[in-house]
Short mmCIF file of C-alpha atoms and ligand atoms in Angstrom, two decimals:
data_model
loop_
_atom_site.label_atom_id
_atom_site.label_comp_id
_atom_site.label_asym_id
_atom_site.label_seq_id
_atom_site.Cartn_x
_atom_site.Cartn_y
_atom_site.Cartn_z
CA MET A 1 0.02 -0.01 -0.03
CA PRO A 2 1.59 3.30 -1.01
CA PRO A 3 2.18 5.72 1.99
CA SER A 4 -0.37 8.27 0.75
CA ASN A 5 -3.09 5.61 1.26
CA THR A 6 -2.78 5.76 4.98
CA PHE A 7 -4.64 7.95 7.43
CA HIS A 8 -3.23 8.47 10.90
CA LEU A 9 -5.86 10.77 12.59
CA ASP A 10 -6.29 12.24 16.02
CA LEU A 11 -9.33 13.02 18.17
CA HIS A 12 -11.37 16.02 17.26
CA ILE A 13 -12.08 18.13 20.36
CA ALA A 14 -12.82 21.85 20.57
CA GLY A 15 -11.80 22.43 16.91
CA ALA A 16 -8.44 20.94 17.25
CA SER A 17 -6.66 17.55 16.67
CA ARG A 18 -5.18 15.93 19.67
CA PRO A 19 -3.84 12.40 20.65
CA ALA A 20 -5.41 10.36 23.48
CA SER A 21 -4.31 11.71 26.90
CA ASP A 22 -2.47 8.50 27.59
CA GLY A 23 -1.03 8.27 24.14
CA THR A 24 -2.64 4.91 23.17
CA ARG A 25 -3.69 4.23 19.52
CA SER A 26 -5.39 1.47 17.66
CA GLU A 27 -4.68 0.45 14.03
CA VAL A 28 -7.29 0.25 11.27
CA HIS A 29 -6.93 -2.64 8.83
CA SER A 30 -7.83 -3.02 5.15
CA PRO A 31 -10.58 -5.59 4.55
CA HIS A 32 -8.88 -6.27 1.22
CA ASP A 33 -5.52 -7.46 2.43
CA GLY A 34 -5.23 -6.91 6.15
CA SER A 35 -2.58 -4.10 5.77
CA VAL A 36 -2.67 -1.13 8.15
CA VAL A 37 -4.54 1.75 6.45
CA GLY A 38 -4.51 4.05 9.41
CA SER A 39 -4.75 4.55 13.10
CA VAL A 40 -6.75 6.53 15.62
CA PRO A 41 -6.38 7.30 19.39
CA LYS A 42 -8.06 5.23 21.99
CA ALA A 43 -9.82 8.00 23.80
CA SER A 44 -9.68 7.92 27.65
CA ALA A 45 -12.38 8.97 30.11
CA ALA A 46 -10.44 12.29 30.36
CA ASP A 47 -10.68 12.79 26.63
CA LEU A 48 -14.35 12.10 26.65
CA ASP A 49 -14.85 14.65 29.37
CA SER A 50 -12.96 17.19 27.31
CA ALA A 51 -15.08 16.52 24.27
CA VAL A 52 -18.37 16.62 26.23
CA GLU A 53 -17.10 19.87 27.91
CA ALA A 54 -16.25 21.39 24.55
CA ALA A 55 -19.63 20.58 23.24
CA HIS A 56 -21.25 21.91 26.25
CA ILE A 57 -19.44 25.28 26.00
CA ALA A 58 -20.27 25.49 22.31
CA PHE A 59 -23.87 24.87 22.93
CA GLN A 60 -24.19 28.20 24.61
CA THR A 61 -23.34 30.07 21.50
CA TRP A 62 -24.36 27.69 18.64
CA SER A 63 -28.03 27.23 20.05
CA ARG A 64 -28.39 30.98 20.24
CA LEU A 65 -27.62 31.70 16.60
CA THR A 66 -30.83 32.19 14.65
CA ALA A 67 -31.97 29.24 12.50
CA TYR A 68 -31.09 31.46 9.43
CA GLU A 69 -27.47 32.08 10.74
CA ARG A 70 -27.06 28.34 11.39
CA GLU A 71 -28.29 27.41 8.00
CA LYS A 72 -25.59 29.73 6.31
CA VAL A 73 -22.86 28.34 8.39
CA ILE A 74 -23.75 24.69 7.72
CA ARG A 75 -24.19 25.29 3.99
CA LYS A 76 -20.81 26.96 3.77
CA ALA A 77 -19.28 24.03 5.70
CA THR A 78 -20.78 21.29 3.45
CA ALA A 79 -19.61 23.25 0.37
CA PHE A 80 -16.04 22.83 1.70
CA VAL A 81 -16.53 19.24 2.60
CA ARG A 82 -17.56 18.39 -1.05
CA THR A 83 -14.07 19.67 -2.13
CA GLN A 84 -12.57 17.03 0.21
CA ALA A 85 -14.80 14.13 -1.00
CA ASP A 86 -11.92 12.33 -2.83
CA SER A 87 -9.71 12.21 0.22
CA ILE A 88 -12.62 11.26 2.75
CA GLY A 89 -13.95 8.76 0.18
CA LEU A 90 -10.50 7.18 -0.03
CA ALA A 91 -10.37 6.81 3.69
CA MET A 92 -13.71 5.08 3.66
CA ALA A 93 -12.84 2.68 0.74
CA LEU A 94 -9.62 1.70 2.46
CA GLU A 95 -11.19 1.02 5.87
CA GLN A 96 -14.71 -0.33 4.79
CA GLY A 97 -13.93 -2.15 1.50
CA LYS A 98 -16.68 -0.19 -0.41
CA PRO A 99 -15.41 0.63 -3.83
CA LEU A 100 -13.92 4.07 -4.14
CA ALA A 101 -16.68 5.39 -6.55
CA GLN A 102 -19.40 4.38 -4.09
CA SER A 103 -17.37 5.74 -1.18
CA ARG A 104 -16.96 9.15 -2.72
CA SER A 105 -20.54 9.39 -3.65
CA GLU A 106 -21.43 8.68 0.02
CA ILE A 107 -19.69 11.97 0.97
CA GLY A 108 -21.79 13.96 -1.44
CA GLY A 109 -24.91 12.26 -0.37
CA ALA A 110 -24.14 13.01 3.35
CA CYS A 111 -23.57 16.80 2.52
CA ASP A 112 -26.94 16.95 0.57
CA LEU A 113 -28.69 15.42 3.56
CA ILE A 114 -27.12 17.91 6.00
CA ASP A 115 -28.16 20.73 3.71
CA TYR A 116 -31.72 19.45 3.75
CA TYR A 117 -31.80 19.83 7.48
CA ALA A 118 -30.00 23.23 7.32
CA ALA A 119 -32.88 24.43 5.14
CA GLU A 120 -35.33 22.88 7.67
CA ALA A 121 -34.06 24.84 10.52
CA PRO A 122 -35.99 28.06 9.84
CA ARG A 123 -39.21 25.96 9.19
CA ILE A 124 -39.48 24.61 12.76
CA GLU A 125 -42.80 26.14 13.89
CA GLY A 126 -44.28 26.67 17.27
CA TRP A 127 -47.88 27.56 17.89
CA THR A 128 -50.25 29.60 20.07
CA ASN A 129 -53.25 28.31 21.95
CA PRO A 130 -56.70 29.67 22.62
CA THR A 131 -56.92 30.06 26.34
CA GLU A 132 -59.60 29.42 28.96
CA ASP A 133 -59.41 32.99 30.14
CA ARG A 134 -58.93 36.17 28.20
CA ASN A 135 -56.24 37.19 30.52
CA TYR A 136 -53.84 34.30 29.67
CA ARG A 137 -51.66 34.06 26.60
CA SER A 138 -50.11 30.72 25.65
CA TRP A 139 -47.56 29.70 23.19
CA VAL A 140 -45.30 26.77 22.43
CA HIS A 141 -41.89 26.79 20.95
CA TRP A 142 -39.07 24.27 20.64
CA GLN A 143 -35.57 24.38 22.05
CA PRO A 144 -32.51 22.15 21.26
CA VAL A 145 -31.95 19.33 23.80
CA GLY A 146 -28.21 20.12 24.27
CA VAL A 147 -25.18 17.96 23.75
CA CYS A 148 -25.99 14.76 21.74
CA GLY A 149 -24.00 11.65 21.73
CA LEU A 150 -23.85 10.11 18.14
CA ILE A 151 -22.93 6.41 17.88
CA THR A 152 -22.42 5.10 14.46
CA PRO A 153 -21.79 1.82 12.57
CA TRP A 154 -19.40 0.74 9.80
CA ASN A 155 -21.62 -0.14 6.90
CA TYR A 156 -22.28 3.48 5.89
CA PRO A 157 -19.86 5.28 8.05
CA VAL A 158 -20.50 8.83 6.92
CA SER A 159 -24.05 8.69 5.52
CA LEU A 160 -25.48 7.30 8.81
CA LEU A 161 -23.59 9.88 10.75
CA SER A 162 -25.10 12.63 8.51
CA TRP A 163 -28.66 11.43 9.36
CA LYS A 164 -27.95 12.42 13.00
CA LEU A 165 -25.61 15.38 12.38
CA GLY A 166 -28.02 17.14 10.04
CA PRO A 167 -30.99 17.56 12.42
CA ALA A 168 -28.60 18.02 15.44
CA LEU A 169 -26.78 20.93 13.92
CA ALA A 170 -29.91 22.42 12.47
CA THR A 171 -31.70 22.52 15.74
CA GLY A 172 -28.81 24.10 17.58
CA CYS A 173 -27.54 21.01 19.33
CA THR A 174 -23.81 20.30 19.60
CA VAL A 175 -22.37 16.69 19.39
CA VAL A 176 -19.88 14.14 20.44
CA VAL A 177 -19.55 11.59 17.79
CA LYS A 178 -18.30 8.01 18.53
CA PRO A 179 -17.84 5.99 15.38
CA THR A 180 -17.32 2.29 15.27
CA THR A 181 -13.69 0.93 15.76
CA VAL A 182 -14.00 -0.65 12.30
CA THR A 183 -14.40 2.48 10.29
CA PRO A 184 -13.29 5.46 12.36
CA LEU A 185 -11.26 7.24 9.83
CA SER A 186 -13.86 8.63 7.35
CA PRO A 187 -16.24 9.92 9.94
CA LEU A 188 -13.40 11.55 11.74
CA ALA A 189 -12.07 13.04 8.55
CA PHE A 190 -15.65 14.24 7.59
CA CYS A 191 -16.15 16.03 11.01
CA GLN A 192 -12.83 17.61 10.84
CA ALA A 193 -13.67 18.92 7.38
CA LEU A 194 -16.99 20.35 8.61
CA THR A 195 -15.11 22.28 11.30
CA HIS A 196 -12.47 23.39 8.78
CA GLY A 197 -15.34 24.56 6.60
CA GLY A 198 -16.65 26.87 9.27
CA ILE A 199 -18.76 24.96 11.87
CA PRO A 200 -17.50 26.63 15.08
CA ALA A 201 -14.97 24.82 17.25
CA GLY A 202 -16.57 22.60 19.79
CA VAL A 203 -19.90 22.13 18.00
CA ILE A 204 -18.70 18.77 16.46
CA ASN A 205 -16.25 16.69 18.45
CA VAL A 206 -15.16 13.17 17.69
CA VAL A 207 -13.80 10.56 20.17
CA THR A 208 -12.71 7.15 19.03
CA GLY A 209 -12.77 3.89 21.06
CA SER A 210 -14.72 0.86 21.84
CA GLY A 211 -18.54 0.70 22.24
CA SER A 212 -18.53 -1.15 25.47
CA ILE A 213 -16.21 1.28 27.31
CA LEU A 214 -16.24 4.71 25.49
CA GLY A 215 -19.81 4.25 24.15
CA GLU A 216 -21.18 3.46 27.49
CA ALA A 217 -19.32 6.34 29.16
CA LEU A 218 -20.73 8.71 26.58
CA ILE A 219 -24.33 7.37 27.24
CA ARG A 220 -23.74 7.81 31.08
CA HIS A 221 -22.10 11.18 30.83
CA PRO A 222 -24.31 13.58 32.79
CA LYS A 223 -23.84 16.47 30.25
CA VAL A 224 -25.12 14.38 27.37
CA ALA A 225 -28.75 14.89 26.84
CA LYS A 226 -29.48 12.59 24.06
CA ILE A 227 -28.14 9.50 22.28
CA ALA A 228 -28.66 8.77 18.60
CA MET A 229 -27.39 5.43 17.46
CA THR A 230 -27.32 3.23 14.42
CA GLY A 231 -26.27 -0.39 14.86
CA SER A 232 -27.44 -3.80 15.81
CA THR A 233 -30.52 -4.57 17.76
CA ALA A 234 -28.60 -6.11 20.67
CA THR A 235 -26.57 -2.89 21.07
CA GLY A 236 -29.62 -0.84 20.72
CA LYS A 237 -31.26 -2.62 23.62
CA ARG A 238 -28.21 -2.23 25.75
CA ILE A 239 -28.23 1.48 25.08
CA LEU A 240 -31.90 1.83 26.20
CA GLU A 241 -30.93 -0.07 29.33
CA LEU A 242 -28.37 2.36 30.18
CA ALA A 243 -30.15 5.50 28.93
CA GLY A 244 -33.71 4.72 30.29
CA PRO A 245 -33.05 5.09 33.93
CA LEU A 246 -31.17 8.38 33.21
CA LEU A 247 -34.21 9.61 31.33
CA LYS A 248 -32.22 10.60 28.25
CA LYS A 249 -33.71 10.98 24.93
CA VAL A 250 -32.77 8.20 22.57
CA SER A 251 -33.31 7.35 18.95
CA LEU A 252 -32.13 4.02 17.58
CA GLU A 253 -31.94 2.62 14.02
CA LEU A 254 -31.33 -1.11 14.33
CA GLY A 255 -31.17 -4.33 12.41
CA GLY A 256 -33.33 -5.39 9.56
CA GLN A 257 -34.39 -8.61 7.81
CA CYS A 258 -36.21 -7.14 4.84
CA PRO A 259 -38.62 -9.20 2.66
CA ALA A 260 -39.38 -8.58 -1.02
CA ILE A 261 -42.78 -9.86 -2.34
CA VAL A 262 -42.88 -10.41 -6.10
CA CYS A 263 -46.34 -10.84 -7.32
CA ALA A 264 -47.49 -12.74 -10.54
CA ASP A 265 -48.16 -9.34 -12.41
CA ALA A 266 -44.85 -7.74 -11.46
CA ASP A 267 -42.33 -6.29 -13.96
CA LEU A 268 -39.84 -9.11 -13.46
CA ASP A 269 -36.83 -7.19 -14.92
CA LEU A 270 -37.39 -4.37 -12.57
CA ALA A 271 -37.97 -6.62 -9.69
CA ALA A 272 -34.87 -8.61 -10.41
CA LYS A 273 -32.55 -5.61 -10.87
CA THR A 274 -33.92 -3.99 -7.71
CA ILE A 275 -33.59 -7.05 -5.60
CA ALA A 276 -30.01 -7.64 -6.95
CA TYR A 277 -29.10 -4.12 -6.08
CA LYS A 278 -30.61 -4.15 -2.63
CA GLY A 279 -29.51 -7.65 -1.80
CA TRP A 280 -26.00 -7.64 -2.99
CA ARG A 281 -24.73 -4.01 -3.19
CA ASN A 282 -22.37 -3.16 -0.38
CA CYS A 283 -22.14 -6.87 0.03
CA GLY A 284 -25.49 -6.90 1.68
CA GLN A 285 -24.16 -4.91 4.54
CA SER A 286 -27.07 -2.61 4.72
CA CYS A 287 -30.05 -2.53 7.20
CA SER A 288 -32.44 -2.31 4.30
CA SER A 289 -30.89 -5.14 2.17
CA VAL A 290 -33.27 -7.59 0.64
CA ASN A 291 -32.47 -10.70 2.64
CA ARG A 292 -35.49 -12.91 1.58
CA VAL A 293 -37.67 -12.95 -1.43
CA TYR A 294 -41.24 -14.42 -1.67
CA ALA A 295 -42.21 -14.96 -5.41
CA HIS A 296 -45.45 -15.99 -6.67
CA THR A 297 -45.20 -19.66 -7.79
CA SER A 298 -46.02 -18.72 -11.44
CA ILE A 299 -43.06 -16.47 -11.86
CA HIS A 300 -40.68 -17.91 -9.30
CA ASP A 301 -38.32 -19.75 -11.67
CA ALA A 302 -38.19 -16.93 -14.23
CA LEU A 303 -37.17 -14.50 -11.37
CA ALA A 304 -34.53 -16.92 -10.01
CA ASP A 305 -33.06 -17.18 -13.46
CA LYS A 306 -32.89 -13.51 -13.78
CA LEU A 307 -31.34 -13.05 -10.36
CA LYS A 308 -28.75 -15.77 -11.13
CA ALA A 309 -27.62 -13.93 -14.30
CA LEU A 310 -27.32 -10.67 -12.39
CA ALA A 311 -25.37 -12.20 -9.61
CA GLU A 312 -22.98 -13.89 -12.03
CA SER A 313 -22.47 -10.55 -13.95
CA MET A 314 -21.27 -8.73 -10.81
CA SER A 315 -17.54 -7.95 -10.53
CA LEU A 316 -15.63 -8.38 -7.24
CA GLY A 317 -12.38 -6.88 -6.43
CA ASP A 318 -10.26 -4.37 -4.64
CA GLY A 319 -12.28 -1.12 -4.88
CA ILE A 320 -9.24 1.12 -4.67
CA SER A 321 -7.31 -0.15 -7.70
CA GLN A 322 -10.73 -0.91 -9.41
CA PRO A 323 -12.85 2.09 -8.24
CA ASN A 324 -15.88 0.96 -10.29
CA VAL A 325 -15.98 -2.71 -9.34
CA ASP A 326 -19.46 -3.80 -8.08
CA LEU A 327 -18.40 -5.56 -4.84
CA GLY A 328 -15.45 -5.07 -2.61
CA PRO A 329 -14.56 -7.12 0.31
CA MET A 330 -16.92 -7.28 3.31
CA ALA A 331 -15.80 -4.91 6.08
CA THR A 332 -15.05 -7.47 8.84
CA PRO A 333 -13.78 -11.13 8.97
CA ASP A 334 -17.10 -12.04 10.60
CA GLY A 335 -19.00 -11.09 7.44
CA PRO A 336 -18.03 -14.04 5.23
CA THR A 337 -18.23 -16.41 8.18
CA THR A 338 -21.96 -15.48 8.91
CA ALA A 339 -22.75 -15.54 5.18
CA GLN A 340 -21.38 -19.16 4.95
CA ALA A 341 -23.26 -20.20 8.12
CA HIS A 342 -26.55 -18.91 6.73
CA VAL A 343 -25.88 -20.63 3.40
CA ASP A 344 -24.84 -23.92 5.04
CA ASP A 345 -27.92 -23.91 7.39
CA ALA A 346 -30.37 -23.23 4.53
CA ILE A 347 -28.81 -26.11 2.42
CA HIS A 348 -29.02 -28.36 5.43
CA LEU A 349 -32.68 -27.59 5.67
CA GLY A 350 -33.36 -28.37 2.07
CA ALA A 351 -32.64 -25.14 0.18
CA ARG A 352 -31.13 -25.26 -3.34
CA LEU A 353 -27.98 -23.25 -4.02
CA ILE A 354 -28.52 -21.49 -7.32
CA THR A 355 -25.32 -19.44 -7.46
CA GLY A 356 -22.36 -18.31 -5.21
CA GLY A 357 -22.38 -19.84 -1.72
CA GLN A 358 -18.66 -19.57 -1.09
CA ARG A 359 -15.69 -17.19 -0.96
CA PRO A 360 -14.32 -16.48 -4.43
CA ALA A 361 -11.17 -18.39 -5.40
CA GLY A 362 -8.01 -16.87 -6.63
CA ASP A 363 -4.88 -14.97 -5.28
CA ALA A 364 -6.67 -11.56 -5.60
CA PHE A 365 -9.07 -12.58 -2.98
CA ALA A 366 -6.92 -14.78 -0.70
CA ARG A 367 -6.36 -12.21 2.09
CA GLY A 368 -9.63 -10.25 1.95
CA HIS A 369 -13.11 -10.79 3.39
CA TYR A 370 -14.64 -11.53 0.02
CA TYR A 371 -17.88 -13.43 -0.45
CA GLN A 372 -19.81 -14.29 -3.68
CA PRO A 373 -23.27 -12.82 -4.38
CA THR A 374 -25.43 -15.77 -3.46
CA LEU A 375 -28.96 -16.99 -4.32
CA LEU A 376 -30.71 -19.91 -2.53
CA THR A 377 -34.25 -21.09 -3.38
CA THR A 378 -36.73 -23.33 -1.66
CA CYS A 379 -35.78 -21.84 1.68
CA PRO A 380 -37.92 -23.04 4.45
CA PRO A 381 -39.20 -20.34 6.95
CA GLN A 382 -37.07 -21.64 9.69
CA ALA A 383 -33.84 -21.11 7.84
CA ARG A 384 -31.61 -18.51 9.30
CA VAL A 385 -31.41 -16.60 6.00
CA MET A 386 -35.23 -16.23 6.17
CA ARG A 387 -35.31 -15.10 9.87
CA GLU A 388 -31.94 -13.57 10.95
CA GLU A 389 -30.11 -10.52 9.62
CA THR A 390 -27.35 -12.07 7.39
CA PHE A 391 -25.72 -8.75 6.71
CA GLY A 392 -23.96 -10.36 3.77
CA PRO A 393 -24.55 -10.85 0.11
CA VAL A 394 -26.96 -13.78 0.43
CA ILE A 395 -30.62 -13.88 -0.65
CA GLY A 396 -33.03 -16.66 0.16
CA MET A 397 -36.11 -17.34 -1.89
CA ALA A 398 -39.33 -19.09 -1.32
CA ARG A 399 -42.71 -19.50 -3.27
CA PHE A 400 -46.13 -18.32 -2.40
CA GLU A 401 -49.70 -18.93 -3.74
CA SER A 402 -51.69 -16.15 -2.27
CA ILE A 403 -50.87 -12.56 -1.32
CA GLU A 404 -52.16 -13.22 2.19
CA GLU A 405 -49.57 -16.09 2.52
CA ALA A 406 -46.85 -13.78 1.30
CA ILE A 407 -47.72 -11.03 3.85
CA SER A 408 -47.85 -13.51 6.65
CA LEU A 409 -44.41 -14.87 5.87
CA ALA A 410 -42.97 -11.46 5.36
CA ASN A 411 -44.26 -10.33 8.84
CA ASP A 412 -43.01 -13.40 10.54
CA THR A 413 -39.77 -12.03 12.02
CA ALA A 414 -38.75 -9.89 14.88
CA TYR A 415 -37.73 -7.05 12.52
CA GLY A 416 -39.82 -4.39 10.87
CA LEU A 417 -37.52 -2.06 8.94
CA VAL A 418 -38.34 -2.08 5.17
CA ALA A 419 -40.55 -4.31 3.00
CA TYR A 420 -40.34 -4.36 -0.85
CA LEU A 421 -43.48 -5.22 -3.00
CA PHE A 422 -43.46 -5.60 -6.76
CA THR A 423 -46.89 -5.50 -8.45
CA ARG A 424 -48.81 -3.59 -11.10
CA ASP A 425 -52.04 -3.74 -9.18
CA PHE A 426 -53.16 -0.84 -7.15
CA THR A 427 -55.40 -2.73 -4.88
CA THR A 428 -52.60 -5.08 -3.97
CA THR A 429 -50.29 -2.11 -3.40
CA ALA A 430 -52.81 -0.45 -1.05
CA ARG A 431 -53.81 -3.54 0.82
CA ALA A 432 -50.44 -5.21 1.16
CA SER A 433 -48.61 -1.99 2.07
CA GLU A 434 -51.10 -1.49 4.92
CA ALA A 435 -50.79 -5.09 6.22
CA LEU A 436 -46.87 -5.27 6.09
CA ASP A 437 -45.29 -4.75 9.55
CA ALA A 438 -42.48 -2.30 8.45
CA GLY A 439 -41.72 1.28 8.94
CA THR A 440 -41.03 1.73 5.20
CA VAL A 441 -42.69 -0.01 2.18
CA CYS A 442 -41.16 0.41 -1.23
CA VAL A 443 -43.41 -0.58 -4.16
CA ASN A 444 -41.66 -1.26 -7.55
CA HIS A 445 -38.33 0.38 -6.50
CA GLY A 446 -35.39 0.22 -4.07
CA ALA A 447 -34.72 3.89 -3.48
CA VAL A 448 -35.40 3.45 0.31
CA ASN A 449 -33.77 6.38 1.92
CA THR A 450 -34.76 9.88 0.89
CA ALA A 451 -34.44 13.02 2.94
CA TYR A 452 -38.19 13.52 2.90
CA GLY A 453 -39.35 10.09 4.03
CA PRO A 454 -39.44 9.14 7.74
CA TYR A 455 -37.24 6.09 8.46
CA ALA A 456 -38.65 4.44 11.56
CA GLY A 457 -37.87 0.90 12.34
CA TRP A 458 -40.83 -1.15 13.70
CA LYS A 459 -40.52 -3.96 16.29
CA ASP A 460 -36.89 -4.82 16.79
CA SER A 461 -35.75 -2.49 14.12
CA GLY A 462 -35.67 0.83 15.82
CA TYR A 463 -36.93 3.39 18.25
CA GLY A 464 -37.80 6.85 17.12
CA VAL A 465 -37.36 8.37 13.72
CA GLU A 466 -34.50 9.37 11.38
CA LEU A 467 -34.83 11.30 8.08
CA SER A 468 -37.73 13.52 7.16
CA ARG A 469 -38.88 16.82 8.74
CA ARG A 470 -40.13 14.65 11.70
CA ALA A 471 -36.44 13.88 12.77
CA VAL A 472 -35.69 17.36 13.97
CA TYR A 473 -38.07 16.67 16.90
CA GLU A 474 -35.83 13.95 18.13
CA TYR A 475 -33.29 16.81 18.89
CA LEU A 476 -35.80 19.24 20.26
CA LYS A 477 -37.96 19.69 23.36
CA PRO A 478 -41.19 21.62 23.52
CA LYS A 479 -41.66 24.64 25.82
CA HIS A 480 -45.03 25.87 26.76
CA VAL A 481 -45.06 29.46 27.90
CA LYS A 482 -48.26 30.60 29.68
CA VAL A 483 -48.55 34.22 30.60
CA ALA A 484 -51.18 35.86 32.98
CA LEU A 485 -51.57 39.44 31.84
CA SER A 486 -51.72 42.00 34.59
P1 NAD B 501 -22.95 -2.53 16.40
O1 NAD B 501 -24.29 -2.55 17.17
O2 NAD B 501 -21.85 -3.54 16.74
O3 NAD B 501 -22.10 -1.12 16.75
C1 NAD B 501 -22.76 0.14 16.44
C2 NAD B 501 -22.10 1.20 17.16
O4 NAD B 501 -22.47 1.01 18.60
C3 NAD B 501 -20.54 1.16 17.17
O5 NAD B 501 -20.07 2.57 17.19
C4 NAD B 501 -20.17 0.50 18.42
O6 NAD B 501 -18.94 0.78 18.95
C5 NAD B 501 -21.32 1.04 19.40
N1 NAD B 501 -21.48 0.15 20.48
C6 NAD B 501 -21.37 -1.20 20.62
N2 NAD B 501 -21.67 -1.63 21.82
C7 NAD B 501 -22.00 -0.48 22.58
C8 NAD B 501 -22.44 -0.26 23.94
N3 NAD B 501 -22.65 -1.21 24.82
N4 NAD B 501 -22.71 0.93 24.26
C9 NAD B 501 -22.70 2.01 23.39
N5 NAD B 501 -22.16 1.84 22.13
C10 NAD B 501 -21.87 0.64 21.69
O7 NAD B 501 -23.37 -2.43 14.94
P2 NAD B 501 -22.40 -2.52 13.61
O8 NAD B 501 -21.93 -3.95 13.56
O9 NAD B 501 -21.37 -1.44 13.71
O10 NAD B 501 -23.41 -2.22 12.40
C11 NAD B 501 -24.21 -3.21 11.86
C12 NAD B 501 -25.63 -3.11 12.38
O11 NAD B 501 -26.21 -1.81 12.22
C13 NAD B 501 -26.55 -3.99 11.70
O12 NAD B 501 -27.31 -4.78 12.57
C14 NAD B 501 -27.41 -3.13 10.85
O13 NAD B 501 -28.60 -3.72 10.54
C15 NAD B 501 -27.52 -1.87 11.68
N6 NAD B 501 -27.85 -0.83 10.86
C16 NAD B 501 -29.14 -0.27 11.07
C17 NAD B 501 -29.50 0.78 10.25
C18 NAD B 501 -30.87 1.32 10.32
O14 NAD B 501 -30.91 2.54 9.90
N7 NAD B 501 -31.80 0.71 10.83
C19 NAD B 501 -28.64 1.27 9.19
C20 NAD B 501 -27.34 0.61 9.16
C21 NAD B 501 -27.01 -0.34 9.99
#
């Protein structure tokens, strides 16, 4: 790896870079070949205190700017970050494995999302109330909650940070970010660039370290008013256990096990392309990945053939030297192991392996966490691939006879994040979308996450809302002012 392809970054506190107070660091490794691609400090309790204190001090001024002033500052900062997209995208591709072109575009998308919220800041409305007595006046307005702890995962390291940073910054909150240890470099570089671009010192701080020690300390910190986290359901439940007794505001975007229902009347080319994109892109490491497909028995085999052809046309490789490759390595060594376990389990239970089902052969893949895009058919409902989050490039398929049966199968998991439906019939669209237990239903497309659509995981998939105008209220508290006139 050439030396320019390494990022040795420091903590980002009060607008400056600094090492950990005890000088310790941890390395970040390439999922392609295991080489060291960077390092970050292991923040101590004292570093966390400094970061929270910096955010607390900055809150006094940032929250008092007008929404219009904050909008201008934020837009200027994102304009600067866009000029740094190549370098931040490179950091992401190196640490996460996502091909360079996809990594770079994630930076631009994150800036767009933060801009959406900057524009939302001046649109946060209060209201006045008619009162029971003509000598009372009553109005309600919203105030920022204070310092927010933002805890983020590795699959979309910058995008999922922007979902939290956008509404936090727009509403006047200040933040301490704790990225995952797997991909700390790109979120750290992104936050540094925002500060460089003009977000005042202390508004955005970043500490790096483990979830169980640093993450839990962030949640417990008395000056942290709110926690927003994206990650696994198990971690989300642990966060609620810690934050609940402290009465902190919490929003969580958690795991998914997303079904796609393909009806007999569906546009099969569209369904196949969308399912392939949603199931295999980013190696299936997305909460909204299509993990399982229920296909009407009359079109099942035709759909399986199309998916097989799409899987076999996908290119795999190192996304740095081949920036436009379809799939890079998975981010962690656990990725291919879990994918293989789900494939083996399904085959053991009677599923048919249609394509993939193993790590790719060859020297180019020997040291990386690669896994082939995989399709299994005849998967029984109890197979892990049909119930648990694979978080890998594996799709399980099964047949259905009636739409009622398909909906019942789709709803039969603990998760409720996204459901996909392919049909040309409006009545099926309306009835099925109402009956599906998911916070988001996509009909005839896979463009799940848009700034304007609320993203709220149902059941084990979340708590609270991200995205859309609604998300700003996760960072605000209402104040009722009632005045008795003299
Ligand atoms: P993870 O739960 O292991 O970690 C997420 C973050 O939580 C990391 O920063 C980690 O350090 C931190 N953490 C871990 N234990 C903690 C603790 N006890 N206290 C405080 N913080 C702690 O998740 P991951 O493996 O990084 O990400 C993959 C998971 O994220 C998948 O389950 C995926 O579905 C989910 N995800 C959900 C969405 C969504 O919007 N619903 C989006 C992307 C990913």
